[in-house]
Each structure stands twice: as C-alpha cells, then as structure tokens.
mmCIF file of C-alpha atoms in Angstrom:
data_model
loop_
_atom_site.group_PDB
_atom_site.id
_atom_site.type_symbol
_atom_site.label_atom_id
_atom_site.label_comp_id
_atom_site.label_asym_id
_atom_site.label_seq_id
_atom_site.Cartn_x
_atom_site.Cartn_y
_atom_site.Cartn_z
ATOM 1 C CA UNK R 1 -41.512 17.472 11.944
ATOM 2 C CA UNK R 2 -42.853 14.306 13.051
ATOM 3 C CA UNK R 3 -43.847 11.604 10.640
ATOM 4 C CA UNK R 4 -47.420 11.010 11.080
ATOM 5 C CA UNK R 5 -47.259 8.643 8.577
ATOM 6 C CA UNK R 6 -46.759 4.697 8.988
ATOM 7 C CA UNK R 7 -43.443 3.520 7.177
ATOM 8 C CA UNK R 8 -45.558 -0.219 6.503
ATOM 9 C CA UNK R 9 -47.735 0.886 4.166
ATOM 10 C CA UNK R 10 -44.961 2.924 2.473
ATOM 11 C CA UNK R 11 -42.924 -0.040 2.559
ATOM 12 C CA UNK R 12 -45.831 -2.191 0.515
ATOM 13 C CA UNK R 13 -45.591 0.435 -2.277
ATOM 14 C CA UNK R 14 -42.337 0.737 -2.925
ATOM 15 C CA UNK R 15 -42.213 -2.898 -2.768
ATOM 16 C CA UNK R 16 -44.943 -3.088 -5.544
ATOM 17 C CA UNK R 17 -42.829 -0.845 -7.298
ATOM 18 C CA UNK R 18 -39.605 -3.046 -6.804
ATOM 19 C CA UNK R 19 -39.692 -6.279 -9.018
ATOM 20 C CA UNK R 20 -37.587 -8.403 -7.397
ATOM 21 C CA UNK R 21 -35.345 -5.675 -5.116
ATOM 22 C CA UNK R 22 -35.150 -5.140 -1.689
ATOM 23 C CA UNK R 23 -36.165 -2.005 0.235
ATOM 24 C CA UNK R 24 -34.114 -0.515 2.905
ATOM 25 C CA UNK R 25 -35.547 0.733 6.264
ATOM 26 C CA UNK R 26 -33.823 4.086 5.326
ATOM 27 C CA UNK R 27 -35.989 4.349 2.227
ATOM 28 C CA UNK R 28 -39.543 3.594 3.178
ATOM 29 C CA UNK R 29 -38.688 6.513 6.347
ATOM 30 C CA UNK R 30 -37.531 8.661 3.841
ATOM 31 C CA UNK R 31 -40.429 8.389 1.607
ATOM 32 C CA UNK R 32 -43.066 8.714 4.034
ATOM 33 C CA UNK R 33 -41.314 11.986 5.020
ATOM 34 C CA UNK R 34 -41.296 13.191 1.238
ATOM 35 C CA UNK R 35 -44.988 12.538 0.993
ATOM 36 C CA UNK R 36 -46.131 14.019 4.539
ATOM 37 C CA UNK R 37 -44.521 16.799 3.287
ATOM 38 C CA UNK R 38 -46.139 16.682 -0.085
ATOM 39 C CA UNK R 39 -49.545 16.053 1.470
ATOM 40 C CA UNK R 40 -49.509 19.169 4.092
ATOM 41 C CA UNK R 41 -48.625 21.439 0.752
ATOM 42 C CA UNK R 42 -51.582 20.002 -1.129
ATOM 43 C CA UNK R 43 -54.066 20.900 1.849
ATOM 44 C CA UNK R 44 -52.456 24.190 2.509
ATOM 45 C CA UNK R 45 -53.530 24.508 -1.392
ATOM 46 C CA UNK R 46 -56.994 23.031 -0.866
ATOM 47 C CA UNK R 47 -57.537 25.582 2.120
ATOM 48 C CA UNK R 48 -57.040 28.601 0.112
ATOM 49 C CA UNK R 49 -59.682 26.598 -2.309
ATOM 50 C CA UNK R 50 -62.260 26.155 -0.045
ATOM 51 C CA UNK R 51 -61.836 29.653 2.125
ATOM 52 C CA UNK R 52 -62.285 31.009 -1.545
ATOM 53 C CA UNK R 53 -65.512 29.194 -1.726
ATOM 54 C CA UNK R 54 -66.691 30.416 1.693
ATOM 55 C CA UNK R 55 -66.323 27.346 3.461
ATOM 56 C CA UNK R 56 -64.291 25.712 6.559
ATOM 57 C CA UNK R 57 -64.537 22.021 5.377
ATOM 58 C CA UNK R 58 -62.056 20.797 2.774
ATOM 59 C CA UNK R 59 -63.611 18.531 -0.210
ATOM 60 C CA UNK R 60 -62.336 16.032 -2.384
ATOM 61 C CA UNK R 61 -62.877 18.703 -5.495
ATOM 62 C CA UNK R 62 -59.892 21.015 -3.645
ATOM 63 C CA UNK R 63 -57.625 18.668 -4.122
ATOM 64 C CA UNK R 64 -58.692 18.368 -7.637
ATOM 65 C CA UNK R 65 -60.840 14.801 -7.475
ATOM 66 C CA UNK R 66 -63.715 14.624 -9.201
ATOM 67 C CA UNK R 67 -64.420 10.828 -8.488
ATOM 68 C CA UNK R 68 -63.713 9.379 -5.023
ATOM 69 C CA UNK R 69 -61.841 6.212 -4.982
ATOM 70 C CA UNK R 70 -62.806 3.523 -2.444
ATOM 71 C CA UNK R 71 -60.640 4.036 0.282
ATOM 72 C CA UNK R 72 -60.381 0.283 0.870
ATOM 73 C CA UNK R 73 -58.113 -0.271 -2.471
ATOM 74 C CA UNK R 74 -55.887 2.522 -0.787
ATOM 75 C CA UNK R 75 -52.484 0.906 0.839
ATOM 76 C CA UNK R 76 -52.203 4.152 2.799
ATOM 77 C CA UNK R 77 -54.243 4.460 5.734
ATOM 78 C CA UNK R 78 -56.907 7.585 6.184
ATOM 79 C CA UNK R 79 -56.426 8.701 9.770
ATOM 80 C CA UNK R 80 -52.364 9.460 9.275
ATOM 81 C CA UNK R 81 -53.555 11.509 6.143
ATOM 82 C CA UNK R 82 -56.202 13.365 8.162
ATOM 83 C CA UNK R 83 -53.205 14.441 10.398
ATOM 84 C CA UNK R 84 -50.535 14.921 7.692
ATOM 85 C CA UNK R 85 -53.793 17.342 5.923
ATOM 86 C CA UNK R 86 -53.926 18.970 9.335
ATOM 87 C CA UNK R 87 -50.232 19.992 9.735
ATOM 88 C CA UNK R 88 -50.128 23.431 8.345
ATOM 89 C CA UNK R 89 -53.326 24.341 8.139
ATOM 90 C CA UNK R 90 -55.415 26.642 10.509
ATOM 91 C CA UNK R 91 -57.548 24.836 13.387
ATOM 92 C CA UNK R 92 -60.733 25.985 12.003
ATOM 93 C CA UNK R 93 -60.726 23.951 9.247
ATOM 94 C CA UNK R 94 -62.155 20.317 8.837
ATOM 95 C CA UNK R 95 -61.178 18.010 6.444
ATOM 96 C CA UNK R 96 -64.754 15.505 4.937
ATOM 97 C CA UNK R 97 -63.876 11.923 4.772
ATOM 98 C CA UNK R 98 -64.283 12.129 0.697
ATOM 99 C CA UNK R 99 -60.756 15.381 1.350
ATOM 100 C CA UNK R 100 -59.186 12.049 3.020
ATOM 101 C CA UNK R 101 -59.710 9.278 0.581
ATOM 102 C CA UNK R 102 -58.838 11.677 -2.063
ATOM 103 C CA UNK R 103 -55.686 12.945 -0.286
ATOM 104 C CA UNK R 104 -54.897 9.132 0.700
ATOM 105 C CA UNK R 105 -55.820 8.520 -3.510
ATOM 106 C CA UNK R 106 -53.401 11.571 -4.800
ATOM 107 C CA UNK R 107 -50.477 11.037 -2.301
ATOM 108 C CA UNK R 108 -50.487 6.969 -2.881
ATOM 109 C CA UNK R 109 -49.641 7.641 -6.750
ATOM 110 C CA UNK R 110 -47.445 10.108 -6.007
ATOM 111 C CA UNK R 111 -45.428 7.482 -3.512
ATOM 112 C CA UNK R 112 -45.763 4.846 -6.862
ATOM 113 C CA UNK R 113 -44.215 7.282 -8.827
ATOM 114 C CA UNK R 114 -41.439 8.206 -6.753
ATOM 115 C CA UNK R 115 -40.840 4.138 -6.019
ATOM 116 C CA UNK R 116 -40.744 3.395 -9.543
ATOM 117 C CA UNK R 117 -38.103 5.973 -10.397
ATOM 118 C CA UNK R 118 -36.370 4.745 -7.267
ATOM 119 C CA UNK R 119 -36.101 0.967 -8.478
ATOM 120 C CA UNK R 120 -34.771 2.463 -11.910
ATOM 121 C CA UNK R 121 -32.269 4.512 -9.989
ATOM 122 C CA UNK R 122 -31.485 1.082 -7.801
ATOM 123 C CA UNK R 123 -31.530 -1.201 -11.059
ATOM 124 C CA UNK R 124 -28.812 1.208 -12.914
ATOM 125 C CA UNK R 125 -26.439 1.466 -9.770
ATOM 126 C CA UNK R 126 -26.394 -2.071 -9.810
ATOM 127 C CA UNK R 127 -27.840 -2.695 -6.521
ATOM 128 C CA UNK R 128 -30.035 -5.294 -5.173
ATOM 129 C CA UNK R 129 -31.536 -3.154 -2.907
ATOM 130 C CA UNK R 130 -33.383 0.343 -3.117
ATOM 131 C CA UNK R 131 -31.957 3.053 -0.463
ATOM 132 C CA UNK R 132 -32.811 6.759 0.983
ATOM 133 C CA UNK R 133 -30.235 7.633 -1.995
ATOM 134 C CA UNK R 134 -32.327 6.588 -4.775
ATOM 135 C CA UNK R 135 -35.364 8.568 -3.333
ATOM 136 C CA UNK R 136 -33.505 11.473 -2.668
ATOM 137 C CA UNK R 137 -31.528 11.302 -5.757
ATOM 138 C CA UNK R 138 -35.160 10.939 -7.464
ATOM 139 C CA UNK R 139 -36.083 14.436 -5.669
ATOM 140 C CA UNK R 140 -33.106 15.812 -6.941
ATOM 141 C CA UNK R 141 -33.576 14.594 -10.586
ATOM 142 C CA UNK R 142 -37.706 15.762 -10.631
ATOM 143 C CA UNK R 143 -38.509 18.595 -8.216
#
C-alpha cells in the first residue's frame, strides 16, 4: 500500500504532541501509514452509510460529524485524504468536500492521540527522541 499521505504534516503533529522531544523519520512514516489505514476503514464505514441512504456521495454526517470544521485549522492536507477515503472503496462513489474536511478533522485527532501516547511511551523509556517503536508499541497497548 502506498502512503498517500505526506509525512510533513504528520511530522507537525507529533511534534505538537512532543514537548521538548525529537521525532524520528521512522515515526512520522509510520504514523501516516497507521492513519491511511485508519482513514480507508472509516470510509469503507461511511460507504455502507450512505449506500444505506440511497446515495453515491459520502457526507460529513457518515463519518459521524455533525459540525464541519474549517479545513484551514487542519495540519493535514484535504487532497491526500480524498485519496486515502478513496482506497477501498468502489469507483462509483464520490466523496463532498464537507466527507474531506471531516475525514481530514477525525483522522488529525486520531494522529494527536496516538502522538501523545507516543511521547509518554518516549518520556518513560528515557529517550530524547520519539521512534516507530513508541507508535507501534502504542498500537499494541490500544487496538
């Protein structure tokens, strides 16, 4: 699977996330893998939610957003999470640009989350910086 994803903006958050650590190359890749993968299950969900409904286009409300954010507060950039909402999910669908922001909205806290538990896991090794381990030690710990 190719990451469609840009590891900069993945880099800011878990930097925001950080304090005063550093963030390994290895980490910010490894994260923006978790949440491409993470994104193309929520839109496989929020296909089944609109085909359900009768439509083709996926909204914000089947991701489960009432209230659209303004995508320019969003680190994460739009068109990568139009493709990432794309990768599993039948050609015939279309995504609206309030499915994107939302997407971008839902998948940019769950890349905060998953940074934050990462500079814990960093902080109690006793490390300076935060690796792939600490993310994938966080996936083993929570999913």
């Amino acid at each position: 699977m190719n990451v469609e994803l840009p590891f900069a903006p993945v880099d800011t958050i878990i930097r925001r996330n950080a304090g005063n650590l550093r963030v390994s190359a290895d980490a910010s890749k490894q994260l923006a893998t978790r949440i491409q993968e993470h994104g193309s299950e929520l839109a496989i969900d929020a296909a089944e939610e609109a085909t359900a409904d009768g439509r083709k286009t996926l909204m914000a409300q089947d991701f489960g957003v009432e209230r659209i954010v303004d995508k320019e507060g969003l680190e994460l950039p739009v068109a990568p999470v139009d493709r990432i909402a794309r990768l599993e999910i039948d050609d015939r669908y279309r995504v609206s640009m309030d499915a994107r922001v939302a997407l971008a909205d839902i998948l940019e806290d769950y890349a905060d989350n998953v940074a934050r538990a990462a500079a814990i896991l960093a902080h109690h090794a006793d490390r300076r910086t935060i690796t792939d381990d600490d993310i994938e030690t966080y996936f083993s710990l929570f999913e």
